[in-house]
Amino acid sequence: MAGIHYPIDGVNYGNPDVARRYLEEGAWIDSTFGEALQATARRIPDKLAFISDERSITFRALDELSTRFAAALFNLGLKPGSRALFQMGTTIDTVIALCACYRSGIVPVCSLPQYREVEIGKLAELSQPQAYFVQGDLGHFDLVGFAGRMCDMHPSLTRLIVARGTVPEGAHSMTALLESHTLETARTTLDAVRLGSEDVLSFQLSGGTTGVPKIIPRFHAEYLAHAAAWATHIHAGKSATVIWSLPLLHNAAHLYAIVPTILLGQTTVLMPKVDVVRMAQLIERHRVTHAVSIGPVAPQLMASPQVLESDLSSLKGFFCMSRADSLESFLGVPCSNLYGTTEGLLLGSAPDADAFIRHHTQGFSGCAFDEIMLLDPESERPVAPGEMGELCFRGPSSLRGYYNAPDINATALTGEGFFRSGDMMRAHDVDGVTCYSFEGRMRDNINRGGEKIGCEEVESFLSRHPAVLDAKLVAMPDPMYGEKGCAFIVARAGQPAPDVAQMIEFLTSQGLAKYKCPERIEVVDAFPLTRVGKVDKPAMRKWIADKLAAEVTAGA
């Protein structure tokens, strides 16, 4: 089963000798996602795979429904290697649709439901998808109508597939497609599909500073192994019950929730939206053992005393991006910081790890084959022990190259093939284990609750406003999301600068996703400059952080 059966132009498949070694040494799993689901369904057919308030689904039902849907997609003319844009929520339907694509070799382009004309347009131009999956009842925005307009604008998008909503003329109903095949006819149809474990599984997305989408191909063999290594690392696996409340298309959702469920047989509880009181109730009801917070979940928990009214004793571990010590003190269960990047590295620590590792570092990799170095960004030389350096890594799941992006790839990796994360870390030796603490970022972006916002991209949109002469966007601290965007604006002479609400209305009218819009505006006469005359963004970040701190003190 090893090998690349359906190569995609623009994908870097890496060195065949290295791939062979990874397979031989167990760093990759020589299987496909569909085979893993079939094997788990045979082993534990009646166990619940995914649970939600709307419905739950067993492994047998998930295997059968996704097989039927996969055959229907195949008969629509979508073949292995075809790309499909996804804008769907955290639901069982999304799981079925993803599993169907993975079974048939269709490659999901895992975009966010919040994306609008700017982001979807760029992704469509770059990936040339032939299909577009949308959820018809996701929030108040008319996602189906929006998808129809995008299909009209991008000729490659010839098939619109709608789940959970009114299906317009010319589009395809997910329900109708499912009903078009029996299990027997579906299996016969899919007999023609023979995927290789080194074929592309999905196109995941990476944030950047300029807003230009960067697509990260992930592959069956490495993705399965990556998720398995993480589950082992945090003492999860087949007996675990995990809860997930964030976007299901995220790389994080795949590695923490979807892939280990399919491969190992864990049960995952899905929440369509973040509601921390309901989360606590579901933890009690389903005896959840592991919870993961990427973004605002942990701060919201600590701000909601009602969550402590639920019995959380089943939790073996809660994993968050930062402040694990505070969360542990609040919840009374073991909590660990983690670090993850779609480019292929996961750092974390088990619930029984040393408290310093769990609370004051982001832990260490659970993959024995990962190589991690902290390098001087200018020279690519290793920094001295205890000093900060840029986190660089290579390993079985590490980025081999962004999709169809030779110019970006030329600078994304070091001369030795290590991916340059742009994140500054410090190494700590704890009883012979090297752990890493996050110290800051080199790149000009904002991490708003786990979603990366490229400052340069937003600045270009801010400057389109007729009252704005120039604008800069910087990160400001936020207790819930970690960071939010603050825009420093130089207004045109004689024109009043827009307030936040006016700017958001303008930016979204230009097709920018709302979550990228600044949430504070500071009007200035000029930007601070460094000694060499460049805009001093660190000074701007410090200024707004100090101003926010003073406002909190004054309001205390």
Coordinates of C-alpha atoms in Angstrom, one line a residue:
M1 CA 0.0 0.0 0.0
A2 CA 3.0 2.3 0.4
G3 CA 3.6 4.7 -2.4
I4 CA 2.1 7.7 -4.2
H5 CA -0.8 6.4 -6.4
Y6 CA -2.3 9.8 -7.3
P7 CA 0.4 12.5 -7.5
I8 CA -0.7 16.1 -7.5
D9 CA 1.4 18.7 -9.3
G10 CA 2.7 21.3 -6.9
V11 CA 3.0 19.0 -4.0
N12 CA 6.5 18.2 -2.6
Y13 CA 6.5 14.5 -1.7
G14 CA 10.0 14.6 -0.2
N15 CA 12.9 12.2 -0.5
P16 CA 11.8 8.6 -1.4
D17 CA 14.6 7.1 0.7
V18 CA 13.6 9.1 3.8
A19 CA 10.0 8.0 3.2
R20 CA 11.0 4.4 3.0
R21 CA 13.0 4.7 6.2
Y22 CA 10.0 6.3 8.0
L23 CA 7.8 3.4 7.0
E24 CA 10.3 0.7 7.9
E25 CA 11.0 2.3 11.4
G26 CA 7.3 2.9 12.2
A27 CA 7.5 6.7 12.0
W28 CA 4.7 6.5 9.4
I29 CA 1.8 4.1 9.4
D30 CA 1.5 2.2 6.1
S31 CA -2.3 2.6 5.8
T32 CA -4.8 5.0 4.5
F33 CA -7.5 6.9 6.4
G34 CA -10.3 4.8 4.8
E35 CA -8.5 1.6 5.7
A36 CA -8.1 2.7 9.3
L37 CA -11.8 3.5 9.6
Q38 CA -12.8 0.2 8.1
A39 CA -10.5 -1.7 10.5
T40 CA -11.8 0.2 13.5
A41 CA -15.4 -0.4 12.4
R42 CA -14.8 -4.1 12.2
R43 CA -13.1 -4.2 15.6
I44 CA -15.7 -2.1 17.6
P45 CA -18.7 -1.6 15.2
D46 CA -21.2 -0.5 17.9
K47 CA -19.0 1.8 19.9
L48 CA -19.9 5.5 19.5
A49 CA -17.3 7.3 17.5
F50 CA -18.7 10.8 17.7
I51 CA -21.3 12.3 20.0
S52 CA -23.2 15.5 19.7
D53 CA -26.4 17.0 21.1
E54 CA -28.0 16.6 17.7
R55 CA -27.0 13.0 17.0
S56 CA -24.4 10.4 17.7
I57 CA -22.8 7.9 15.3
T58 CA -21.1 4.5 15.8
F59 CA -18.0 3.4 13.9
R60 CA -20.1 1.0 11.8
A61 CA -22.5 3.7 10.8
L62 CA -19.7 6.2 10.1
D63 CA -17.9 3.7 7.9
E64 CA -21.1 2.8 6.0
L65 CA -22.4 6.3 5.5
S66 CA -19.0 7.8 4.4
T67 CA -18.6 4.9 2.0
R68 CA -22.0 5.6 0.4
F69 CA -21.2 9.3 0.2
A70 CA -17.8 8.7 -1.2
A71 CA -19.3 6.6 -4.0
A72 CA -21.8 9.4 -4.8
L73 CA -19.0 11.9 -5.0
F74 CA -17.1 9.6 -7.3
N75 CA -20.1 9.4 -9.6
L76 CA -20.2 13.2 -9.6
G77 CA -16.9 13.1 -11.4
L78 CA -14.7 13.9 -8.4
K79 CA -11.7 11.6 -8.7
P80 CA -8.7 10.9 -6.4
G81 CA -6.6 14.1 -6.3
S82 CA -9.6 16.4 -7.0
R83 CA -9.7 19.3 -4.5
A84 CA -12.8 20.4 -2.6
L85 CA -13.3 23.6 -0.6
F86 CA -14.9 23.0 2.8
Q87 CA -16.9 25.6 4.9
M88 CA -18.7 23.5 7.4
G89 CA -19.1 23.5 11.2
T90 CA -18.4 21.1 14.1
T91 CA -21.1 18.5 13.3
I92 CA -21.5 14.8 12.5
D93 CA -22.3 15.8 8.9
T94 CA -18.9 17.4 8.6
V95 CA -17.2 14.2 9.9
I96 CA -19.1 12.1 7.3
A97 CA -18.2 14.4 4.5
L98 CA -14.6 14.5 5.4
C99 CA -14.4 10.7 5.8
A100 CA -16.0 10.3 2.4
C101 CA -13.4 12.5 0.8
Y102 CA -10.6 10.7 2.5
R103 CA -12.0 7.4 1.5
S104 CA -12.3 8.4 -2.2
G105 CA -9.1 10.3 -2.4
I106 CA -10.7 13.8 -2.8
V107 CA -8.5 16.3 -1.0
P108 CA -10.4 18.8 1.3
V109 CA -9.2 22.3 1.3
C110 CA -9.8 22.9 5.0
S111 CA -10.9 26.5 5.1
L112 CA -12.8 28.2 7.9
P113 CA -16.5 29.0 7.9
Q114 CA -15.6 32.6 8.7
Y115 CA -13.7 33.1 5.4
R116 CA -15.2 35.5 2.9
E117 CA -14.5 36.7 -0.6
V118 CA -10.8 37.6 0.0
E119 CA -9.8 34.3 1.6
I120 CA -12.0 31.9 -0.5
G121 CA -11.1 33.7 -3.7
K122 CA -7.4 33.3 -3.0
L123 CA -7.8 29.7 -2.0
A124 CA -9.8 28.9 -5.1
E125 CA -7.2 30.5 -7.4
L126 CA -4.4 28.6 -5.7
S127 CA -5.9 25.1 -5.3
Q128 CA -8.3 25.0 -8.3
P129 CA -11.0 23.0 -6.4
Q130 CA -13.7 21.2 -8.3
A131 CA -16.2 21.1 -5.5
Y132 CA -17.4 23.2 -2.6
F133 CA -18.9 21.8 0.6
V134 CA -21.0 24.2 2.7
Q135 CA -23.3 23.9 5.7
G136 CA -26.6 25.6 5.2
D137 CA -27.5 26.3 8.8
L138 CA -24.2 27.7 10.1
G139 CA -24.9 31.0 11.9
H140 CA -26.8 33.9 10.5
F141 CA -24.6 34.4 7.4
D142 CA -26.0 33.0 4.1
L143 CA -23.2 30.7 3.4
V144 CA -25.0 28.8 0.7
G145 CA -25.7 32.0 -1.3
F146 CA -22.1 33.2 -0.7
A147 CA -20.8 29.8 -2.0
G148 CA -23.0 30.2 -5.1
R149 CA -21.5 33.6 -5.9
M150 CA -18.0 32.2 -5.4
C151 CA -18.8 29.3 -7.8
D152 CA -19.9 31.9 -10.4
M153 CA -16.6 33.8 -10.0
H154 CA -14.3 30.8 -10.1
P155 CA -14.7 28.5 -13.1
S156 CA -13.1 25.4 -11.4
L157 CA -15.9 25.3 -8.8
T158 CA -18.4 23.2 -10.8
R159 CA -20.1 21.3 -7.9
L160 CA -21.7 22.9 -4.9
I161 CA -22.7 20.4 -2.2
V162 CA -25.0 21.6 0.6
A163 CA -25.5 20.0 4.0
R164 CA -28.2 20.9 6.5
G165 CA -30.1 23.5 4.6
T166 CA -32.1 24.6 1.6
V167 CA -30.4 23.5 -1.6
P168 CA -30.6 26.0 -4.5
E169 CA -31.1 24.9 -8.1
G170 CA -28.0 23.5 -9.6
A171 CA -26.5 22.5 -6.3
H172 CA -26.4 19.0 -4.8
S173 CA -28.0 17.9 -1.5
M174 CA -25.7 15.9 0.8
T175 CA -28.7 13.9 1.9
A176 CA -29.8 13.1 -1.6
L177 CA -26.3 12.1 -2.6
L178 CA -26.1 9.7 0.4
E179 CA -29.4 8.2 -0.5
S180 CA -28.3 7.6 -4.1
H181 CA -26.2 4.6 -3.2
T182 CA -26.7 1.4 -1.2
L183 CA -23.7 0.1 0.7
E184 CA -23.3 -2.7 -1.8
T185 CA -23.3 -0.5 -4.9
A186 CA -21.0 2.0 -3.1
R187 CA -18.4 -0.6 -2.3
T188 CA -18.5 -1.8 -5.9
T189 CA -18.0 1.8 -7.2
L190 CA -15.1 2.4 -4.8
D191 CA -13.3 -0.9 -5.8
A192 CA -11.6 1.2 -8.5
V193 CA -10.0 3.5 -5.9
R194 CA -6.6 2.2 -4.6
L195 CA -5.0 5.0 -2.6
G196 CA -1.4 4.8 -1.4
S197 CA -0.4 5.6 2.1
E198 CA 1.8 8.4 0.8
D199 CA -0.9 10.1 -1.1
V200 CA -2.2 13.5 0.0
L201 CA -4.9 13.3 2.6
S202 CA -5.9 17.0 3.0
F203 CA -4.8 20.5 2.3
Q204 CA -4.5 22.3 5.6
L205 CA -3.9 26.1 5.9
S206 CA -1.2 28.1 7.5
G207 CA -1.5 31.7 8.7
G208 CA 1.0 34.2 7.5
T209 CA 2.0 37.9 7.6
T210 CA 0.8 38.9 4.1
G211 CA -2.6 37.1 3.9
V212 CA -1.5 35.0 0.9
P213 CA -2.9 31.5 1.6
K214 CA -0.2 28.9 2.3
I215 CA -1.4 25.4 1.8
I216 CA 0.2 22.5 3.6
P217 CA -0.3 19.1 2.1
R218 CA -0.8 16.4 4.8
F219 CA -0.5 12.7 3.9
H220 CA -2.2 9.5 5.0
A221 CA 0.8 7.7 6.5
E222 CA 2.3 10.6 8.4
Y223 CA -1.0 12.1 9.6
L224 CA -2.1 8.8 11.1
A225 CA 1.2 8.3 12.8
H226 CA 1.3 11.9 14.0
A227 CA -2.1 11.6 15.7
A228 CA -1.2 8.2 17.2
A229 CA 2.1 9.6 18.7
W230 CA 0.2 12.5 20.3
A231 CA -2.4 10.2 21.8
T232 CA 0.4 8.0 23.3
H233 CA 2.2 11.1 24.5
I234 CA -0.7 12.4 26.6
H235 CA -1.9 8.9 27.7
A236 CA -5.1 8.9 25.6
G237 CA -5.9 6.3 22.9
K238 CA -8.7 3.8 22.5
S239 CA -10.1 4.2 26.0
A240 CA -10.1 8.0 25.9
T241 CA -13.2 10.2 25.5
V242 CA -12.2 13.6 24.1
I243 CA -14.3 16.8 23.9
W244 CA -13.9 19.3 21.0
S245 CA -15.7 22.6 20.6
L246 CA -13.7 24.5 18.0
P247 CA -13.7 24.3 14.1
L248 CA -13.6 20.7 13.0
L249 CA -11.6 21.5 9.8
H250 CA -8.6 22.8 11.7
N251 CA -5.4 20.8 11.8
A252 CA -5.7 20.7 15.5
A253 CA -9.1 19.1 15.3
H254 CA -7.8 16.4 13.0
L255 CA -4.8 15.6 15.3
Y256 CA -6.7 15.7 18.6
A257 CA -10.1 14.6 17.6
I258 CA -10.8 13.1 14.1
V259 CA -7.7 11.0 13.3
P260 CA -7.2 9.4 16.7
T261 CA -10.9 8.5 16.8
I262 CA -10.8 6.9 13.4
L263 CA -7.4 5.1 14.0
L264 CA -7.5 4.2 17.6
G265 CA -11.2 4.0 18.5
Q266 CA -11.5 6.8 21.0
T267 CA -14.8 8.6 21.4
T268 CA -15.1 12.3 20.6
V269 CA -17.8 14.6 21.9
L270 CA -18.5 17.5 19.4
M271 CA -19.8 20.9 20.3
P272 CA -21.0 23.1 17.5
K273 CA -20.0 26.2 19.4
V274 CA -18.1 27.2 22.5
D275 CA -20.2 27.2 25.6
V276 CA -18.1 26.5 28.6
V277 CA -21.0 25.7 31.0
R278 CA -22.4 23.2 28.5
M279 CA -18.9 21.8 28.0
A280 CA -18.7 21.1 31.7
Q281 CA -22.1 19.4 31.7
L282 CA -21.0 17.2 28.7
I283 CA -17.8 16.3 30.5
E284 CA -19.8 15.1 33.4
R285 CA -22.4 13.3 31.2
H286 CA -20.0 11.5 28.9
R287 CA -17.2 11.0 31.5
V288 CA -14.8 12.9 29.2
T289 CA -11.1 12.0 29.9
H290 CA -9.2 14.6 27.8
A291 CA -10.0 18.2 26.8
V292 CA -8.1 20.5 24.6
S293 CA -8.4 24.3 24.5
I294 CA -7.0 26.2 21.5
G295 CA -7.7 29.8 22.0
P296 CA -10.3 31.3 24.3
V297 CA -11.8 28.2 25.9
A298 CA -9.5 28.1 28.9
P299 CA -9.9 31.8 29.9
Q300 CA -13.7 31.5 29.5
L301 CA -13.7 28.5 31.8
M302 CA -11.8 30.4 34.5
A303 CA -14.2 33.3 34.1
S304 CA -17.3 31.0 34.6
P305 CA -17.7 29.7 38.2
Q306 CA -20.8 27.7 37.0
V307 CA -18.6 25.1 35.3
L308 CA -17.5 23.9 38.8
E309 CA -21.1 22.9 39.4
S310 CA -20.5 19.9 37.1
D311 CA -18.6 16.8 38.1
L312 CA -15.2 17.0 36.3
S313 CA -13.5 14.1 38.1
S314 CA -13.4 12.0 34.9
L315 CA -10.8 14.4 33.4
K316 CA -7.4 13.0 33.3
G317 CA -5.9 16.0 31.6
F318 CA -6.8 19.4 30.1
F319 CA -4.5 20.9 27.5
C320 CA -4.2 24.6 26.6
M321 CA -1.9 27.0 24.9
S322 CA -0.8 28.8 28.1
R323 CA -1.8 29.5 31.7
A324 CA -2.0 25.8 32.5
D325 CA -1.1 26.5 36.1
S326 CA -4.0 28.9 36.6
L327 CA -6.4 26.5 34.8
E328 CA -5.3 23.6 37.0
S329 CA -5.8 25.6 40.1
F330 CA -9.3 26.5 39.0
L331 CA -10.5 23.2 37.7
G332 CA -8.7 20.9 40.1
V333 CA -7.5 18.6 37.4
P334 CA -4.0 18.2 35.8
C335 CA -3.5 20.8 33.0
S336 CA -0.6 21.1 30.6
N337 CA 0.5 23.8 28.1
L338 CA 1.0 22.7 24.5
Y339 CA 2.3 24.1 21.2
G340 CA 1.3 23.1 17.8
T341 CA 1.8 24.2 14.2
T342 CA 0.1 22.9 11.1
E343 CA 3.6 22.6 9.5
G344 CA 4.0 19.5 11.6
L345 CA 5.2 19.8 15.2
L346 CA 3.3 19.1 18.4
L347 CA 4.7 19.8 21.8
G348 CA 3.0 18.9 25.0
S349 CA 3.3 16.8 28.2
A350 CA 1.2 14.1 29.9
P351 CA -1.0 14.8 32.9
D352 CA 1.5 13.0 35.2
A353 CA 4.5 15.0 33.9
D354 CA 6.6 17.2 36.2
A355 CA 4.6 20.4 37.2
F356 CA 7.4 22.7 35.8
I357 CA 7.1 21.0 32.4
R358 CA 3.3 21.2 32.3
H359 CA 3.0 24.7 33.6
H360 CA 6.1 26.6 32.6
T361 CA 7.0 25.1 29.2
Q362 CA 5.1 23.9 26.2
G363 CA 6.5 20.4 26.8
F364 CA 8.3 18.3 24.2
S365 CA 7.5 16.2 21.1
G366 CA 5.8 12.9 21.4
C367 CA 7.5 11.7 18.2
A368 CA 10.9 10.1 18.8
F369 CA 11.9 11.0 15.2
D370 CA 11.4 14.7 15.4
E371 CA 14.6 16.8 15.4
I372 CA 14.3 20.2 17.1
M373 CA 16.8 23.0 17.1
L374 CA 16.9 26.6 18.4
L375 CA 18.8 28.7 15.8
D376 CA 20.0 32.2 15.6
P377 CA 17.6 33.6 12.9
E378 CA 20.4 35.5 11.1
S379 CA 23.1 32.9 11.0
E380 CA 21.2 29.6 11.4
R381 CA 23.7 28.6 14.1
P382 CA 22.4 26.9 17.3
V383 CA 22.1 29.3 20.2
A384 CA 23.9 28.8 23.5
P385 CA 22.1 26.7 26.1
G386 CA 19.5 28.8 27.9
E387 CA 19.3 31.4 25.2
M388 CA 16.3 32.2 23.0
G389 CA 16.3 31.0 19.4
E390 CA 14.0 30.4 16.5
L391 CA 12.3 27.1 16.8
C392 CA 13.3 25.0 13.8
F393 CA 12.3 21.4 13.2
R394 CA 12.2 18.5 10.8
G395 CA 10.7 15.0 11.1
P396 CA 8.1 12.6 9.8
S397 CA 5.3 15.1 9.7
S398 CA 7.3 18.3 9.1
L399 CA 6.5 20.5 6.1
R400 CA 8.3 19.4 3.0
G401 CA 7.1 22.5 1.1
Y402 CA 4.0 24.6 0.8
Y403 CA 1.7 23.6 -2.1
N404 CA 2.7 25.3 -5.4
A405 CA 4.7 28.0 -3.6
P406 CA 8.4 27.8 -4.8
D407 CA 9.2 31.4 -3.8
I408 CA 7.9 30.9 -0.2
N409 CA 9.6 27.5 0.1
A410 CA 12.9 29.0 -0.8
T411 CA 13.0 30.8 2.6
A412 CA 10.7 28.5 4.7
L413 CA 13.4 25.9 5.3
T414 CA 17.0 26.1 6.5
G415 CA 19.8 24.8 4.4
E416 CA 19.5 21.5 6.3
G417 CA 15.8 21.2 5.7
F418 CA 14.5 22.4 9.1
F419 CA 11.2 24.3 9.0
R420 CA 11.6 27.8 10.3
S421 CA 8.7 28.4 12.6
G422 CA 9.2 32.1 13.2
D423 CA 8.6 31.4 16.9
M424 CA 11.1 32.1 19.6
M425 CA 11.7 29.4 22.2
R426 CA 14.0 28.6 25.1
A427 CA 15.1 25.1 25.9
H428 CA 14.9 23.7 29.5
D429 CA 16.5 20.5 30.7
V430 CA 14.2 18.8 33.2
D431 CA 15.6 15.5 34.5
G432 CA 17.3 14.8 31.2
V433 CA 14.2 15.8 29.1
T434 CA 14.5 18.8 26.8
C435 CA 11.4 21.0 27.0
Y436 CA 10.6 24.3 25.2
S437 CA 9.0 27.4 26.4
F438 CA 7.4 29.9 24.0
E439 CA 8.9 33.3 24.3
G440 CA 7.4 35.3 21.4
R441 CA 7.2 35.6 17.6
M442 CA 9.4 37.0 15.0
R443 CA 6.7 37.3 12.3
D444 CA 4.3 40.1 12.0
N445 CA 1.0 38.4 12.9
I446 CA -1.6 38.2 15.6
N447 CA -2.7 35.0 17.3
R448 CA -6.4 35.6 18.1
G449 CA -7.5 32.6 20.0
G450 CA -5.6 30.2 17.7
E451 CA -6.4 32.0 14.5
K452 CA -3.4 33.7 12.9
I453 CA -4.0 37.2 11.4
G454 CA -1.4 38.6 9.0
C455 CA -0.9 42.2 9.9
E456 CA 0.3 43.2 6.4
E457 CA -2.8 41.9 4.8
V458 CA -5.2 43.8 7.2
E459 CA -3.1 47.0 6.8
S460 CA -3.6 46.9 3.1
F461 CA -7.4 46.9 3.6
L462 CA -7.3 49.5 6.4
S463 CA -5.5 51.9 4.0
R464 CA -8.3 51.6 1.5
H465 CA -10.6 53.5 3.8
P466 CA -11.1 57.0 2.4
A467 CA -10.4 58.7 5.7
V468 CA -7.2 56.7 6.4
L469 CA -3.8 58.1 5.2
D470 CA -1.8 55.2 6.7
A471 CA -2.4 52.4 9.1
K472 CA -0.5 49.8 11.1
L473 CA -1.9 46.8 12.9
V474 CA -0.3 45.3 16.1
A475 CA -1.2 42.7 18.7
M476 CA -2.6 43.9 21.9
P477 CA -3.1 41.6 25.0
D478 CA -6.5 40.2 25.6
P479 CA -7.5 38.0 28.6
M480 CA -9.8 35.8 26.6
Y481 CA -8.2 35.4 23.2
G482 CA -4.6 36.0 24.1
E483 CA -4.2 38.7 21.5
K484 CA -6.5 41.0 19.4
G485 CA -5.7 43.5 16.8
C486 CA -5.2 47.2 17.5
A487 CA -5.0 49.5 14.5
F488 CA -2.9 52.7 14.7
I489 CA -4.3 55.1 12.1
V490 CA -3.1 58.4 10.6
A491 CA -6.2 60.1 9.3
R492 CA -6.3 62.2 6.2
A493 CA -6.4 65.9 6.8
G494 CA -9.9 67.3 7.5
Q495 CA -11.5 63.8 7.7
P496 CA -12.6 62.1 11.0
A497 CA -11.1 58.8 11.6
P498 CA -13.6 55.9 11.6
D499 CA -14.4 54.2 14.9
V500 CA -14.2 50.4 15.3
A501 CA -17.8 49.7 14.2
Q502 CA -17.4 51.8 11.1
M503 CA -14.1 50.2 10.2
I504 CA -15.4 46.7 10.6
E505 CA -18.4 47.5 8.4
F506 CA -16.0 48.9 5.8
L507 CA -13.5 46.0 5.9
T508 CA -16.2 43.3 5.7
S509 CA -17.7 45.1 2.8
Q510 CA -14.4 44.7 1.1
G511 CA -14.6 40.9 1.6
L512 CA -12.3 40.6 4.6
A513 CA -13.3 38.0 7.3
K514 CA -14.7 39.7 10.4
Y515 CA -12.3 38.0 12.8
K516 CA -9.4 39.7 11.1
C517 CA -10.8 43.2 11.8
P518 CA -9.1 45.4 14.4
E519 CA -11.0 45.6 17.7
R520 CA -9.4 48.8 18.8
I521 CA -8.4 51.9 17.0
E522 CA -5.8 54.5 18.1
V523 CA -5.6 57.7 16.1
V524 CA -2.0 59.1 15.9
D525 CA -0.3 61.9 14.1
A526 CA 2.6 59.7 13.1
F527 CA 4.0 56.2 13.8
P528 CA 7.0 55.8 16.2
L529 CA 10.2 55.1 14.3
T530 CA 13.4 53.1 15.1
R531 CA 16.8 54.7 14.9
V532 CA 17.1 53.7 11.3
G533 CA 13.8 55.2 10.4
K534 CA 11.6 52.1 10.2
V535 CA 8.2 51.9 11.8
D536 CA 8.7 50.7 15.4
K537 CA 6.0 48.1 15.9
P538 CA 7.5 46.8 19.2
A539 CA 7.1 50.3 20.6
M540 CA 3.5 50.3 19.4
R541 CA 2.8 47.0 21.0
K542 CA 4.3 48.1 24.3
W543 CA 2.4 51.4 24.2
I544 CA -1.0 49.8 23.8
A545 CA -0.2 47.1 26.4
D546 CA 0.7 49.8 28.9
K547 CA -2.4 51.8 28.1
L548 CA -4.6 48.7 28.5
A549 CA -2.9 47.9 31.8
A550 CA -3.5 51.5 33.0
E551 CA -7.1 51.3 32.1
V552 CA -7.6 48.1 34.0
T553 CA -5.9 49.7 37.1
A554 CA -8.0 52.8 36.8
G555 CA -11.2 50.7 36.6
A556 CA -10.3 48.5 39.5

